[in-house]
CSV table of C-alpha atoms and ligand atoms in Angstrom, one decimal:
chain,number,residue,atom,x,y,z
A,1,MET,CA,-45.2,210.8,2.6
A,2,LYS,CA,-42.9,208.5,4.5
A,3,ILE,CA,-43.7,207.3,8.0
A,4,THR,CA,-40.5,208.2,10.0
A,5,ARG,CA,-41.3,207.5,13.6
A,6,ILE,CA,-43.9,205.8,15.8
A,7,ASP,CA,-44.3,206.6,19.5
A,8,VAL,CA,-46.2,204.0,21.6
A,9,PHE,CA,-47.5,205.1,25.0
A,10,VAL,CA,-49.1,203.0,27.7
A,11,VAL,CA,-51.1,205.2,30.1
A,12,LYS,CA,-52.7,204.0,33.3
A,13,ALA,CA,-54.5,205.3,36.3
A,14,PRO,CA,-55.8,203.3,39.2
A,15,LEU,CA,-59.5,203.8,40.0
A,16,GLU,CA,-60.3,205.2,43.4
A,17,THR,CA,-63.3,202.9,43.6
A,18,PRO,CA,-63.0,199.7,41.6
A,19,PHE,CA,-66.1,198.6,39.8
A,20,ALA,CA,-67.4,195.3,38.4
A,21,PHE,CA,-69.1,194.3,35.2
A,22,SER,CA,-70.3,190.7,34.7
A,23,GLN,CA,-66.8,189.5,33.8
A,24,GLY,CA,-64.7,190.9,36.6
A,25,TRP,CA,-63.5,193.8,38.7
A,26,VAL,CA,-62.0,196.9,36.9
A,27,HIS,CA,-59.2,198.4,39.0
A,28,GLN,CA,-57.7,200.8,36.6
A,29,ARG,CA,-58.4,202.7,33.4
A,30,ALA,CA,-55.7,202.2,30.8
A,31,ALA,CA,-55.0,202.8,27.2
A,32,THR,CA,-52.4,202.1,24.5
A,33,LEU,CA,-51.9,205.3,22.4
A,34,VAL,CA,-49.8,205.8,19.3
A,35,ARG,CA,-48.4,208.9,17.6
A,36,VAL,CA,-47.3,208.3,14.0
A,37,SER,CA,-44.9,211.0,12.6
A,38,THR,CA,-44.1,211.6,9.0
A,39,GLU,CA,-41.3,213.2,7.0
A,40,SER,CA,-43.6,216.2,6.2
A,41,GLY,CA,-44.0,216.9,9.9
A,42,LEU,CA,-47.6,215.8,10.1
A,43,GLN,CA,-48.4,213.6,13.1
A,44,GLY,CA,-51.5,211.4,13.7
A,45,TRP,CA,-52.9,209.9,16.9
A,46,GLY,CA,-54.5,206.5,17.3
A,47,GLU,CA,-55.7,204.3,20.2
A,48,ALA,CA,-55.9,200.6,20.7
A,49,PHE,CA,-59.0,199.8,22.7
A,50,THR,CA,-58.2,198.4,26.1
A,51,GLN,CA,-61.0,196.3,27.6
A,52,GLY,CA,-61.6,196.6,31.3
A,53,LEU,CA,-59.6,193.4,32.0
A,54,GLU,CA,-57.0,193.8,29.1
A,55,PRO,CA,-53.4,194.7,29.9
A,56,PRO,CA,-52.5,197.6,27.6
A,57,GLU,CA,-48.9,196.3,27.3
A,58,ILE,CA,-50.1,193.5,24.9
A,59,ALA,CA,-51.2,195.9,22.1
A,60,ALA,CA,-48.1,198.0,22.8
A,61,ALA,CA,-45.9,195.0,22.4
A,62,ALA,CA,-47.7,194.0,19.1
A,63,ILE,CA,-47.2,197.5,17.7
A,64,GLY,CA,-43.5,197.7,18.7
A,65,HIS,CA,-42.5,194.1,17.7
A,66,ALA,CA,-44.8,193.2,14.9
A,67,LEU,CA,-46.2,196.4,13.3
A,68,THR,CA,-43.5,199.0,13.2
A,69,PRO,CA,-41.3,196.9,10.9
A,70,VAL,CA,-44.2,196.7,8.5
A,71,VAL,CA,-45.1,200.5,8.4
A,72,LEU,CA,-41.9,202.5,9.1
A,73,GLY,CA,-40.7,204.0,5.9
A,74,GLN,CA,-44.0,203.3,4.0
A,75,ASP,CA,-46.5,205.9,2.7
A,76,ALA,CA,-48.6,207.4,5.5
A,77,LEU,CA,-51.3,208.3,2.9
A,78,SER,CA,-52.0,204.6,2.1
A,79,PRO,CA,-53.9,203.4,5.1
A,80,VAL,CA,-55.8,200.7,3.2
A,81,VAL,CA,-52.6,199.3,1.7
A,82,LEU,CA,-50.9,199.3,5.1
A,83,TRP,CA,-53.9,197.7,6.8
A,84,HIS,CA,-53.6,194.7,4.6
A,85,ALA,CA,-49.9,194.6,5.0
A,86,MET,CA,-50.2,194.6,8.8
A,87,TYR,CA,-53.1,192.0,8.8
A,88,ASN,CA,-51.2,189.7,6.4
A,89,ARG,CA,-48.0,189.9,8.5
A,90,THR,CA,-49.9,189.0,11.7
A,91,ARG,CA,-52.5,186.6,10.4
A,92,ASP,CA,-51.0,183.5,12.0
A,93,PHE,CA,-50.9,185.0,15.5
A,94,GLY,CA,-53.4,187.8,15.2
A,95,ARG,CA,-56.9,188.2,13.6
A,96,LYS,CA,-58.6,189.0,16.9
A,97,GLY,CA,-58.0,190.6,20.3
A,98,SER,CA,-55.0,192.8,21.2
A,99,VAL,CA,-53.2,192.3,17.9
A,100,MET,CA,-56.2,193.7,16.1
A,101,SER,CA,-56.4,196.5,18.6
A,102,ALA,CA,-52.8,197.3,17.7
A,103,ILE,CA,-53.5,197.4,14.0
A,104,SER,CA,-56.5,199.6,14.8
A,105,ALA,CA,-54.4,202.2,16.6
A,106,ILE,CA,-52.0,202.6,13.7
A,107,ASP,CA,-54.8,202.7,11.2
A,108,ILE,CA,-56.6,205.4,13.1
A,109,ALA,CA,-53.4,207.5,13.3
A,110,LEU,CA,-52.9,207.1,9.5
A,111,TRP,CA,-56.4,208.4,8.8
A,112,ASP,CA,-55.8,211.3,11.2
A,113,ILE,CA,-52.7,212.1,9.1
A,114,ALA,CA,-54.6,211.8,5.8
A,115,GLY,CA,-57.3,214.2,7.1
A,116,GLN,CA,-54.7,216.8,8.0
A,117,HIS,CA,-52.9,216.3,4.7
A,118,TYR,CA,-56.1,216.8,2.7
A,119,ASN,CA,-57.5,219.4,5.2
A,120,ALA,CA,-60.6,217.5,5.8
A,121,PRO,CA,-62.3,215.7,8.7
A,122,ILE,CA,-62.0,211.9,8.4
A,123,ALA,CA,-65.8,211.8,7.8
A,124,ALA,CA,-65.3,213.7,4.6
A,125,LEU,CA,-62.5,211.4,3.5
A,126,LEU,CA,-65.0,208.4,4.0
A,127,GLY,CA,-67.5,210.0,1.7
A,128,GLY,CA,-69.2,212.7,3.7
A,129,ALA,CA,-71.2,213.2,6.9
A,130,CYS,CA,-74.8,212.1,7.0
A,131,SER,CA,-75.2,214.0,10.3
A,132,THR,CA,-73.5,216.9,12.1
A,133,SER,CA,-74.3,215.7,15.6
A,134,VAL,CA,-75.3,212.5,17.4
A,135,GLN,CA,-77.4,211.7,20.4
A,136,PRO,CA,-75.3,210.2,23.2
A,137,TYR,CA,-76.5,207.4,25.5
A,138,ALA,CA,-75.3,206.9,29.0
A,139,THR,CA,-73.2,203.8,29.6
A,140,GLY,CA,-72.6,203.1,33.3
A,141,PHE,CA,-74.5,201.1,35.9
A,142,TYR,CA,-71.4,199.2,37.0
A,143,ARG,CA,-71.5,197.4,40.4
A,144,LEU,CA,-69.6,198.4,43.5
A,145,LYS,CA,-70.5,195.3,45.4
A,146,GLY,CA,-72.1,192.8,42.9
A,147,GLN,CA,-75.7,191.7,43.5
A,148,GLY,CA,-78.3,193.6,45.5
A,149,GLU,CA,-77.6,197.1,44.3
A,150,VAL,CA,-81.0,197.9,43.0
A,151,ALA,CA,-81.5,201.2,44.9
A,152,ARG,CA,-78.2,202.7,43.9
A,153,LEU,CA,-78.6,201.7,40.2
A,154,THR,CA,-82.2,203.2,40.2
A,155,ASP,CA,-80.8,206.4,41.5
A,156,GLU,CA,-78.1,206.4,38.8
A,157,ALA,CA,-80.8,206.1,36.1
A,158,LEU,CA,-82.6,209.1,37.6
A,159,ARG,CA,-79.3,211.0,37.6
A,160,HIS,CA,-78.6,210.3,33.9
A,161,ARG,CA,-82.1,211.6,33.1
A,162,GLU,CA,-81.4,214.7,35.1
A,163,SER,CA,-78.2,215.3,33.1
A,164,GLY,CA,-80.2,215.2,29.9
A,165,PHE,CA,-79.7,211.7,28.6
A,166,ARG,CA,-82.7,210.3,26.7
A,167,ALA,CA,-81.1,206.8,26.3
A,168,MET,CA,-79.2,204.7,28.7
A,169,LYS,CA,-77.7,201.2,28.7
A,170,ILE,CA,-77.9,199.1,31.9
A,171,LYS,CA,-75.2,196.6,32.8
A,172,LEU,CA,-76.7,193.3,33.7
A,173,GLY,CA,-75.4,189.7,34.0
A,174,PHE,CA,-75.4,189.4,37.8
A,175,GLY,CA,-78.0,186.5,37.8
A,176,VAL,CA,-81.3,186.6,36.0
A,177,ARG,CA,-83.3,187.3,39.2
A,178,ASP,CA,-81.1,190.2,40.3
A,179,ASP,CA,-81.1,191.6,36.7
A,180,LEU,CA,-84.9,191.5,36.5
A,181,HIS,CA,-85.2,193.2,39.9
A,182,VAL,CA,-82.9,196.0,38.7
A,183,MET,CA,-84.8,196.5,35.5
A,184,HIS,CA,-88.2,196.6,37.0
A,185,SER,CA,-87.1,199.1,39.6
A,186,ILE,CA,-85.4,201.3,37.0
A,187,GLY,CA,-88.5,201.0,34.7
A,188,GLU,CA,-90.9,202.0,37.5
A,189,ALA,CA,-88.7,204.9,38.7
A,190,LEU,CA,-88.3,206.4,35.2
A,191,ASN,CA,-91.8,205.6,34.1
A,192,ASP,CA,-91.1,207.4,30.8
A,193,PRO,CA,-91.7,205.7,27.5
A,194,GLU,CA,-89.6,208.5,25.8
A,195,ILE,CA,-86.4,207.2,27.5
A,196,GLU,CA,-84.8,204.4,25.5
A,197,LEU,CA,-83.3,201.6,27.5
A,198,MET,CA,-80.7,199.0,26.4
A,199,ILE,CA,-79.2,196.2,28.3
A,200,ASP,CA,-75.8,194.6,28.2
A,201,THR,CA,-74.8,191.4,30.0
A,202,ASN,CA,-71.3,191.2,28.6
A,203,HIS,CA,-72.0,187.6,27.6
A,204,ALA,CA,-72.7,186.5,31.2
A,205,TYR,CA,-75.1,183.7,30.3
A,206,GLY,CA,-75.6,180.5,28.3
A,207,ARG,CA,-78.4,180.4,25.9
A,208,SER,CA,-81.3,179.4,28.2
A,209,ASP,CA,-80.6,182.0,30.9
A,210,ALA,CA,-80.0,184.6,28.1
A,211,ILE,CA,-83.4,183.8,26.7
A,212,ARG,CA,-85.0,183.8,30.2
A,213,LEU,CA,-83.7,187.3,30.9
A,214,GLY,CA,-85.0,188.6,27.5
A,215,ARG,CA,-88.5,187.0,28.0
A,216,GLY,CA,-88.6,188.7,31.5
A,217,LEU,CA,-88.0,192.0,29.8
A,218,ALA,CA,-90.4,191.5,26.9
A,219,ASP,CA,-92.5,194.6,27.9
A,220,PHE,CA,-89.6,197.0,28.0
A,221,SER,CA,-89.3,197.8,24.3
A,222,LEU,CA,-85.6,197.7,24.7
A,223,ARG,CA,-83.6,199.4,21.9
A,224,TRP,CA,-81.3,196.4,22.0
A,225,TYR,CA,-80.0,193.5,24.1
A,226,GLU,CA,-76.2,193.5,24.0
A,227,GLU,CA,-73.9,190.5,24.2
A,228,PRO,CA,-76.4,187.9,25.4
A,229,VAL,CA,-74.0,185.0,25.0
A,230,ALA,CA,-70.3,184.4,24.4
A,231,PRO,CA,-68.9,186.2,21.3
A,232,GLU,CA,-67.8,182.9,19.7
A,233,ASP,CA,-71.1,181.3,20.2
A,234,LEU,CA,-72.6,182.5,16.9
A,235,GLU,CA,-75.3,179.7,16.9
A,236,GLY,CA,-76.2,180.8,20.4
A,237,TYR,CA,-76.7,184.4,19.2
A,238,ALA,CA,-78.9,183.1,16.4
A,239,ALA,CA,-80.9,181.0,18.9
A,240,VAL,CA,-81.4,183.9,21.3
A,241,ARG,CA,-82.4,186.1,18.3
A,242,LYS,CA,-84.9,183.6,17.2
A,243,ALA,CA,-86.5,183.2,20.6
A,244,LEU,CA,-86.9,186.9,21.4
A,245,ASP,CA,-88.6,189.8,19.7
A,246,MET,CA,-86.1,192.5,20.8
A,247,PRO,CA,-83.1,193.5,18.7
A,248,ILE,CA,-79.9,191.6,19.6
A,249,ALA,CA,-76.7,193.5,19.5
A,250,GLY,CA,-73.1,192.4,19.6
A,251,GLY,CA,-69.7,192.8,18.0
A,252,GLU,CA,-67.4,194.6,20.4
A,253,ASN,CA,-65.4,191.5,20.7
A,254,GLU,CA,-65.5,190.7,17.0
A,255,HIS,CA,-62.9,192.0,14.5
A,256,SER,CA,-62.2,192.7,10.9
A,257,LEU,CA,-64.3,192.0,7.8
A,258,TYR,CA,-63.6,188.3,8.2
A,259,GLY,CA,-64.9,188.1,11.8
A,260,TYR,CA,-67.9,190.2,10.8
A,261,ASN,CA,-68.6,188.1,7.8
A,262,ALA,CA,-69.1,185.1,10.1
A,263,LEU,CA,-71.3,187.1,12.4
A,264,PHE,CA,-73.6,188.2,9.5
A,265,ARG,CA,-73.6,184.7,7.9
A,266,ALA,CA,-74.9,183.3,11.1
A,267,ASP,CA,-77.7,185.8,11.3
A,268,ALA,CA,-76.4,186.6,14.8
A,269,VAL,CA,-77.3,190.2,15.3
A,270,ASP,CA,-79.8,193.0,14.5
A,271,VAL,CA,-77.2,195.6,15.6
A,272,ALA,CA,-73.5,195.2,14.9
A,273,GLN,CA,-71.2,197.1,17.3
A,274,PRO,CA,-67.7,197.2,16.0
A,275,ASP,CA,-65.2,199.2,18.2
A,276,ILE,CA,-63.0,201.3,15.9
A,277,GLY,CA,-60.1,200.9,18.3
A,278,SER,CA,-60.2,197.1,18.1
A,279,CYS,CA,-62.0,195.9,15.0
A,280,GLY,CA,-59.2,197.2,12.8
A,281,GLY,CA,-59.6,201.0,12.7
A,282,PHE,CA,-61.4,203.0,10.0
A,283,THR,CA,-60.2,200.8,7.3
A,284,ALA,CA,-62.0,197.7,8.8
A,285,VAL,CA,-65.1,199.4,10.1
A,286,ARG,CA,-65.7,200.9,6.7
A,287,ASP,CA,-65.8,197.3,5.3
A,288,VAL,CA,-68.0,196.1,8.2
A,289,LEU,CA,-70.5,199.0,7.5
A,290,SER,CA,-70.9,197.9,3.9
A,291,MET,CA,-71.4,194.3,4.9
A,292,ALA,CA,-73.9,195.3,7.6
A,293,GLN,CA,-75.9,197.4,5.1
A,294,ALA,CA,-76.0,194.5,2.7
A,295,ASN,CA,-77.3,192.2,5.4
A,296,GLY,CA,-79.9,194.6,6.8
A,297,VAL,CA,-78.1,194.9,10.0
A,298,MET,CA,-77.9,198.3,11.8
A,299,LEU,CA,-74.4,199.4,12.7
A,300,ASN,CA,-73.8,201.3,16.0
A,301,PRO,CA,-70.2,201.6,17.0
A,302,HIS,CA,-69.0,200.6,20.5
A,303,VAL,CA,-66.6,202.9,22.2
A,304,TRP,CA,-65.2,202.8,25.8
A,305,GLY,CA,-61.8,204.3,25.3
A,306,THR,CA,-60.2,207.7,25.8
A,307,ALA,CA,-61.0,210.9,23.9
A,308,ILE,CA,-59.0,209.7,20.9
A,309,ALA,CA,-61.2,206.6,20.5
A,310,GLN,CA,-64.3,208.8,21.1
A,311,ALA,CA,-63.1,211.2,18.3
A,312,ALA,CA,-62.7,208.3,16.0
A,313,SER,CA,-66.1,207.0,16.8
A,314,LEU,CA,-67.7,210.5,16.3
A,315,GLN,CA,-66.1,210.8,12.8
A,316,PHE,CA,-67.3,207.3,11.8
A,317,ILE,CA,-70.8,207.7,13.3
A,318,ALA,CA,-71.3,210.8,11.1
A,319,THR,CA,-70.9,208.7,8.0
A,320,ILE,CA,-73.3,205.8,8.8
A,321,PRO,CA,-76.4,205.8,6.5
A,322,VAL,CA,-79.6,204.8,8.2
A,323,THR,CA,-80.2,201.1,7.5
A,324,HIS,CA,-83.9,200.9,7.5
A,325,HIS,CA,-85.0,204.1,5.8
A,326,ARG,CA,-88.2,206.0,6.6
A,327,LEU,CA,-89.0,209.6,7.4
A,328,ASP,CA,-88.3,209.2,11.1
A,329,ALA,CA,-85.6,206.5,10.7
A,330,VAL,CA,-83.5,205.3,13.7
A,331,GLU,CA,-80.1,206.9,13.7
A,332,PRO,CA,-77.0,205.5,15.4
A,333,ILE,CA,-76.3,206.8,19.0
A,334,LEU,CA,-73.0,207.5,20.7
A,335,GLU,CA,-71.9,205.3,23.6
A,336,TYR,CA,-71.0,207.8,26.3
A,337,ASP,CA,-69.2,206.1,29.1
A,338,VAL,CA,-70.0,208.0,32.3
A,339,SER,CA,-68.0,205.7,34.5
A,340,SER,CA,-64.9,206.9,36.4
A,341,HIS,CA,-62.0,207.7,34.1
A,342,PRO,CA,-59.1,209.8,35.4
A,343,PHE,CA,-57.8,211.0,32.1
A,344,ARG,CA,-60.3,210.5,29.3
A,345,GLN,CA,-61.4,214.1,29.0
A,346,ASP,CA,-58.1,215.7,30.0
A,347,LEU,CA,-56.4,214.0,27.0
A,348,ILE,CA,-57.7,216.6,24.5
A,349,ALA,CA,-57.7,220.4,24.4
A,350,GLU,CA,-61.4,220.8,23.7
A,351,PRO,CA,-63.4,218.0,25.4
A,352,TRP,CA,-66.8,217.6,23.8
A,353,GLN,CA,-70.0,217.9,25.7
A,354,MET,CA,-73.7,217.3,25.4
A,355,VAL,CA,-75.6,220.3,24.3
A,356,ASN,CA,-79.4,220.0,24.1
A,357,GLY,CA,-79.0,216.3,24.3
A,358,ARG,CA,-76.6,216.1,21.3
A,359,VAL,CA,-72.8,215.9,20.8
A,360,ALA,CA,-71.5,217.8,17.8
A,361,ILE,CA,-69.2,216.0,15.3
A,362,PRO,CA,-65.9,217.8,15.2
A,363,GLY,CA,-65.3,219.5,11.8
A,364,LYS,CA,-61.6,220.1,12.0
A,365,PRO,CA,-59.1,218.1,9.8
A,366,GLY,CA,-58.4,214.5,10.7
A,367,LEU,CA,-59.8,213.3,14.0
A,368,GLY,CA,-60.4,217.0,14.8
A,369,ILE,CA,-58.6,217.0,18.1
A,370,GLU,CA,-55.6,218.4,19.8
A,371,VAL,CA,-53.9,215.9,22.2
A,372,ASN,CA,-52.5,217.2,25.5
A,373,THR,CA,-49.2,215.5,25.7
A,374,GLN,CA,-48.7,216.6,29.3
A,375,THR,CA,-51.7,214.4,30.3
A,376,ILE,CA,-49.9,211.5,28.6
A,377,GLU,CA,-46.7,212.3,30.5
A,378,GLN,CA,-48.6,212.4,33.7
A,379,TYR,CA,-50.2,209.0,33.3
A,380,GLN,CA,-47.7,207.1,31.1
A,381,THR,CA,-46.0,203.9,32.4
A,382,GLN,CA,-44.3,203.1,29.2
A,383,HIS,CA,-43.1,205.1,26.2
A,384,GLN,CA,-41.3,203.5,23.3
A,385,THR,CA,-40.0,205.2,20.2
A,386,PHE,CA,-39.4,203.4,16.9
A,387,SER,CA,-37.8,205.4,14.0
A,388,LEU,CA,-36.3,204.9,10.6
B,401,CA,CA1,-70.8,196.1,25.9
């Protein structure tokens, strides 16, 4: 089934209220989306993950200039073959970052097409779903000023509990003192051991401060401590992991089976967090899952994109076997970004929601979504078409 056309869309919306994480201020939500069309008429959607500070035009350019020549005219039902073709073509200037996000977008779209062709959700193509629903956790706690927002962040935690979340991830990395102040205030206000807490500093610290923060939170039984140090400091990860008892998580800024191989060899993490929209799509995350299992590492995908990326994450999460098996084994949880996003939910016809604290895995073919192209038209700043 020949790939006949690829549409690349850059969509953007400025945020009414910009917010900060430890690495900078986020002024807009943006995404790079692709639609792959085939000679049979089937179309698949994909998304390149756009970090808060990442211009979406980079992945769009990589798709247009580097990837469309590789995949146009090729068989849409061979995503693994095309993944390696795209990776080999871009190795000398890719391997990480926006080029890998570009490969991810095409790969997701090809799996979406395969699902529609075989009339099966992607989870079924990957070997079947271990679960039919997933528990979401609230990702939020961004800063509107910077330091000294303890009261507002504590209110936010109470609000998430009110909305039904039983797990939440607090953004830290604004100085160890400020971080500890925030956590103690949230811990006291929630005062509920049933609510799972995670922290994420977005690699704000060097090794000693990262360890100092972790030691200050030793009593919190955190589910995980995310990105304690810079993603390339694998020895730093291992040092932090050795110094602290809590599970260390990371990987949203790591890519492909090759990048993850280095992470696992360094004994860097307890929880691996590939983002399907940037690690290399379903094809790569499938490899990463096998490697994680073999290394005794839990895999819990990262996702911060639009509804397309969330759909991909839901399909994949369903297929993850528990890593440390027991009767009440720990299952992966779904990152559920509750920060402001003008078009995330409007992008699909049936946005999912949390019902009784769970999100159902869509059971329709492919990604299981219907994309609203009017929403794309409303927010698009770039639309390029490449065809045979
Ligand atoms: Ca993160």
